[in-house]
Amino acid sequence: MSELDLQSILKFTVALAYEAGHVIRKGSEAIQLAGSNVDEKKNSVDLVTEYDVKVEELVKKKTSETYPSFKFIGEESYAAGSRPEWTDEPTFCVDPIDGTTNFVHGFPWVCISIGLIYKRHSILGVIYNPFLDLLYTGVKGSGSYVTHGGLNGTPRKLPFASSPKPLASLSQAQIAVEWGNDRASKPLTSRSESFHLIAGDPSNGVVGGRMAHSLRSLGSSAMNFAMVAQGGLDMYWEIGCWPWDVSAGVLIAQEAGGLVTGSHKVYAETKETAAFGDVGEAILTGRKYIVVRAIGDAEKETGREAQKRIIGEFYDTVQDYDAL
Ligand code: IPD
Ligand code: CA
């Protein structure tokens, strides 16, 4: 990676995220005051506004001016038909507004997510929520941080816990899940039954229930990853996201000691191999993601073994289904 100056790319990307954040906030004010044209993509809950497009155009223009040789994958460019092939070249992977539904409703879990993929792996991630002024950054091999207070803020290393807590079972976990925008009967039923088992009380009629501490839906995949990196969420699972939703978050979570993998199948096939937790093109594009926060080593179980155990317990509980 020595051929890429990641610290200088990080500085550029952070400045760009702040600039984009300003546009997102102004857009939100305009929407709350005067409304906006909200368009539908796949269906009536898959939304896009003029600001998604505007922010992506800004990011595409600035990245191509400063890094003309880098490739670009963006949610709105992809929707408009620009679908570059994956290569080993450095590639910005951008969701201009992650949490568009929140954005439209004025619910402040909204961010821009900018990942840099190199040799088909995330190597840098920047997530900025301009409403809560939370900037999450991560660089491969250099850790991940959260900063509040803009350029004057002091980056705080992730995870917050200096010695990450154990996680004995799912019953003690705070877990992010999402309803997503695929509401056809099969995926909706699989998702609902899965949530039912994760939440349900096995001693009061929910056979197989894990009675987790809670389920949360922030409405932004990138923010879910950031919260797992921070330690506010113990884990996050979703089927149906895209590389731009997760590329930055994957790196930020990994650099905070989190373990990321893909589907039930990927988990089963890799869990006993050195490839477990290696997130390359197949997982990034695989539409199925699970991440568990850092867990400290204990006498009888390493943190990584505990992360594997928790994912195993989770995947024994929830149903797999195809993303549309
Ligand atoms: C969506 C959000 C949401 C997740 C969806 C994503 P968008 O991204 O990340 O949390 O459930 O799968 O598509 O549409 O707001 O960019
Ligand atoms: Ca988006």
XYZ file of C-alpha atoms and ligand atoms in Angstrom:
341
model
C 0.000 0.000 0.000
C 3.069 2.191 0.102
C 2.255 3.365 -3.411
C -0.801 5.204 -2.040
C -0.358 8.062 0.410
C -3.295 7.128 2.598
C -2.849 9.953 5.107
C -3.033 12.533 2.370
C -6.052 10.785 0.799
C -7.669 10.775 4.248
C -7.139 14.524 4.644
C -8.680 15.153 1.233
C -11.611 12.810 1.908
C -12.381 14.337 5.303
C -12.462 17.858 3.793
C -14.748 16.559 1.065
C -17.052 14.867 3.580
C -17.376 18.123 5.539
C -18.176 20.005 2.329
C -20.748 17.392 1.340
C -22.163 17.491 4.875
C -22.819 21.201 4.480
C -24.816 20.549 1.278
C -26.758 17.757 3.018
C -27.692 20.022 5.940
C -28.757 22.866 3.663
C -30.788 20.355 1.646
C -32.476 19.115 4.792
C -33.428 22.650 5.825
C -34.908 23.248 2.379
C -36.862 19.990 2.512
C -38.239 20.618 5.990
C -39.274 24.184 5.041
C -40.530 23.793 1.532
C -40.601 20.084 0.737
C -38.716 18.473 -2.090
C -39.244 16.244 -5.032
C -38.756 12.792 -3.642
C -38.416 10.210 -6.371
C -38.793 6.460 -6.082
C -36.226 4.017 -7.432
C -36.987 0.308 -7.038
C -40.290 0.900 -5.218
C -42.152 3.417 -3.036
C -39.784 2.951 -0.059
C -36.536 3.184 -2.066
C -36.168 6.951 -2.171
C -33.898 9.469 -3.854
C -33.907 13.266 -3.733
C -32.228 15.961 -5.777
C -29.682 16.234 -2.939
C -28.512 12.609 -3.272
C -27.701 13.374 -6.896
C -26.200 16.805 -6.176
C -23.898 15.479 -3.441
C -22.744 12.555 -5.553
C -21.961 14.915 -8.453
C -19.891 17.079 -6.104
C -17.959 14.096 -4.747
C -17.409 12.609 -8.199
C -16.128 15.918 -9.579
C -13.724 16.583 -6.675
C -12.381 13.041 -6.500
C -11.762 12.900 -10.244
C -10.016 16.298 -10.216
C -7.649 15.323 -7.405
C -7.277 11.608 -8.179
C -7.905 11.324 -11.937
C -6.599 7.762 -12.137
C -8.913 6.434 -9.408
C -12.130 4.718 -10.394
C -15.511 5.659 -8.950
C -18.519 3.631 -7.856
C -21.446 5.643 -6.499
C -25.011 4.766 -5.619
C -26.640 7.348 -7.878
C -24.179 6.872 -10.775
C -24.887 3.129 -10.528
C -28.634 3.806 -10.610
C -28.068 5.941 -13.709
C -26.253 3.075 -15.430
C -22.566 3.790 -14.650
C -21.417 0.386 -13.374
C -17.636 0.057 -13.692
C -16.120 -3.397 -13.430
C -14.236 -4.202 -10.251
C -10.462 -4.086 -10.705
C -7.386 -3.922 -8.472
C -7.163 -0.159 -9.077
C -7.936 2.361 -6.323
C -11.680 3.002 -6.415
C -13.779 5.456 -4.456
C -17.020 3.806 -3.353
C -19.552 6.434 -2.348
C -23.002 6.710 -0.887
C -23.724 10.456 -1.047
C -26.586 10.175 1.455
C -26.905 6.993 3.456
C -30.198 7.110 5.288
C -32.181 8.869 2.560
C -35.476 7.898 4.213
C -34.279 9.521 7.462
C -33.143 12.538 5.431
C -36.582 12.940 3.886
C -38.281 12.607 7.283
C -35.867 14.878 9.179
C -34.570 12.065 11.412
C -30.907 12.869 12.061
C -29.224 9.500 11.392
C -27.962 10.463 7.976
C -24.431 10.489 6.631
C -22.179 10.537 3.644
C -20.086 7.399 3.290
C -16.856 7.418 1.277
C -14.786 4.263 1.064
C -11.569 3.685 -0.821
C -11.177 0.201 -2.240
C -7.782 -1.026 -3.403
C -6.978 -4.518 -4.629
C -10.666 -5.260 -4.016
C -10.484 -4.517 -0.266
C -11.527 -1.445 1.723
C -8.426 0.427 2.830
C -9.870 3.749 3.951
C -13.261 4.890 5.163
C -14.866 8.211 6.031
C -18.422 8.502 7.331
C -19.781 11.919 8.271
C -23.131 12.633 9.899
C -23.602 16.403 9.521
C -26.633 16.570 11.818
C -24.904 15.033 14.825
C -21.493 16.300 13.660
C -19.908 12.876 13.965
C -16.972 12.090 11.711
C -15.812 8.470 11.627
C -12.517 7.715 9.891
C -10.406 4.636 9.411
C -7.220 3.831 7.559
C -5.968 0.287 7.031
C -3.357 -0.503 9.668
C -3.768 2.842 11.475
C -6.957 2.397 13.499
C -10.253 4.216 13.390
C -11.478 7.355 15.119
C -14.519 9.500 15.751
C -14.334 13.294 15.839
C -16.960 15.752 17.070
C -16.406 19.495 16.640
C -15.140 19.713 13.080
C -11.539 20.569 12.297
C -11.049 21.763 15.903
C -12.308 18.488 17.345
C -10.008 15.905 18.890
C -10.212 12.473 17.257
C -11.155 9.784 19.753
C -9.856 6.285 19.111
C -12.335 3.452 18.554
C -13.636 1.429 20.207
C -14.340 3.605 23.254
C -13.729 0.702 25.645
C -9.991 0.400 26.284
C -10.556 -3.230 27.151
C -13.581 -4.391 25.144
C -16.167 -6.246 27.207
C -16.928 -9.933 26.760
C -20.146 -10.998 25.037
C -21.378 -14.201 26.623
C -24.334 -14.733 24.311
C -26.841 -13.029 22.055
C -29.076 -12.569 25.093
C -26.744 -9.779 26.212
C -26.440 -8.070 22.870
C -27.789 -4.831 21.458
C -28.223 -5.641 17.779
C -28.876 -3.464 14.725
C -31.173 -4.880 12.059
C -33.002 -3.058 9.288
C -36.351 -3.422 7.545
C -34.655 -2.473 4.253
C -36.571 -1.583 1.132
C -37.455 -5.059 -0.065
C -40.964 -5.679 1.285
C -42.027 -8.698 -0.779
C -43.610 -11.467 1.245
C -40.678 -13.912 1.329
C -37.937 -11.540 2.523
C -40.337 -9.719 4.835
C -41.467 -12.968 6.453
C -37.885 -14.231 6.823
C -36.823 -10.942 8.348
C -39.801 -10.666 10.726
C -39.479 -14.268 11.923
C -35.780 -13.724 12.472
C -36.372 -10.558 14.515
C -39.061 -12.436 16.481
C -36.583 -15.130 17.512
C -33.781 -12.693 18.326
C -36.079 -10.655 20.575
C -38.386 -13.356 21.961
C -38.502 -14.756 25.493
C -37.904 -18.536 25.360
C -39.358 -19.011 28.837
C -42.612 -17.390 27.781
C -43.625 -19.160 24.639
C -41.058 -18.101 22.034
C -39.474 -21.432 21.180
C -35.843 -20.851 20.220
C -36.023 -17.190 21.277
C -32.721 -15.538 22.285
C -34.206 -12.562 24.115
C -31.433 -10.169 23.114
C -31.203 -6.942 25.109
C -32.654 -5.048 22.140
C -32.983 -4.578 18.412
C -32.204 -1.177 16.863
C -32.740 0.227 13.371
C -30.832 3.447 12.743
C -31.883 3.517 9.089
C -28.333 3.940 7.835
C -26.075 1.021 7.171
C -22.948 3.165 7.461
C -24.050 4.543 10.832
C -24.793 1.019 12.054
C -21.228 -0.008 11.184
C -19.862 3.119 12.869
C -21.844 2.365 16.030
C -20.507 -1.188 16.130
C -16.986 0.226 15.745
C -17.668 2.576 18.656
C -19.181 -0.152 20.839
C -22.705 1.310 21.185
C -24.008 -1.634 19.195
C -22.726 -5.154 19.731
C -23.518 -6.263 16.217
C -25.337 -5.454 12.979
C -26.818 -7.763 10.338
C -28.463 -6.922 7.045
C -29.296 -8.535 3.721
C -29.834 -6.205 0.778
C -27.219 -3.450 1.150
C -24.737 -2.526 -1.542
C -20.972 -1.893 -1.542
C -21.445 1.894 -1.200
C -23.498 1.377 1.979
C -20.781 -0.686 3.647
C -17.311 -0.121 2.145
C -16.314 2.672 4.553
C -18.046 1.083 7.538
C -16.385 -2.288 7.026
C -12.907 -0.749 7.275
C -13.806 1.482 10.220
C -15.270 -1.478 12.119
C -12.327 -3.751 11.295
C -9.801 -1.142 12.413
C -11.703 -0.895 15.705
C -11.268 -4.630 16.263
C -14.616 -5.644 14.780
C -15.130 -8.813 12.780
C -16.990 -8.545 9.475
C -18.121 -11.379 7.259
C -20.841 -12.206 4.738
C -23.717 -14.645 4.396
C -24.477 -17.842 6.311
C -22.642 -19.694 3.518
C -19.549 -17.480 3.644
C -19.456 -17.846 7.431
C -19.749 -21.651 7.267
C -17.122 -21.956 4.535
C -14.522 -19.625 6.048
C -14.927 -19.789 9.822
C -12.180 -22.379 10.305
C -9.838 -20.844 7.730
C -7.410 -17.946 7.585
C -9.869 -16.211 5.226
C -12.391 -15.695 8.047
C -12.910 -11.953 8.434
C -11.148 -11.130 5.163
C -13.624 -8.911 3.338
C -12.838 -8.763 -0.380
C -14.904 -8.189 -3.499
C -17.102 -11.274 -3.021
C -18.346 -10.124 0.387
C -18.446 -6.412 -0.500
C -20.685 -7.151 -3.479
C -22.486 -10.107 -1.856
C -25.377 -8.028 -0.374
C -25.212 -9.925 2.978
C -23.240 -8.493 5.871
C -22.694 -9.152 9.544
C -20.338 -7.318 11.906
C -19.549 -7.905 15.584
C -17.755 -5.391 17.784
C -14.328 -5.897 19.343
C -14.359 -8.414 22.192
C -11.453 -8.725 24.604
C -9.476 -11.936 24.999
C -10.542 -14.033 28.001
C -8.778 -16.904 29.737
C -10.603 -19.615 27.824
C -11.532 -17.855 24.609
C -9.837 -15.258 22.430
C -11.834 -12.239 21.306
C -11.843 -13.579 17.761
C -13.182 -16.951 18.921
C -15.916 -15.114 20.806
C -16.820 -13.081 17.692
C -17.036 -16.313 15.701
C -19.195 -17.938 18.394
C -21.611 -14.985 18.450
C -21.976 -14.975 14.657
C -22.584 -18.743 14.793
C -25.307 -18.269 17.416
C -26.847 -15.472 15.360
C -26.804 -17.399 12.075
C -28.316 -20.445 13.836
C -31.215 -18.159 14.776
C -31.972 -16.028 11.716
C -33.054 -17.066 8.227
C -31.029 -16.520 5.090
C -32.879 -15.189 2.047
C -32.015 -13.686 -1.312
C -31.602 -9.953 -1.742
C -33.502 -8.447 -4.655
C -30.156 2.332 2.925
C -29.814 2.438 4.380
C -30.685 1.494 5.175
C -30.556 0.081 4.712
C -30.789 -0.041 3.216
C -29.905 0.934 2.464
P -29.897 4.538 1.452
O -29.345 3.190 2.152
O -28.454 2.147 4.588
O -30.316 1.482 6.520
O -31.506 -0.702 5.372
O -30.456 -1.369 2.844
O -30.207 0.843 1.086
O -30.938 4.111 0.467
O -30.466 5.394 2.516
O -28.704 5.082 0.806
Ca -27.971 6.553 -0.544
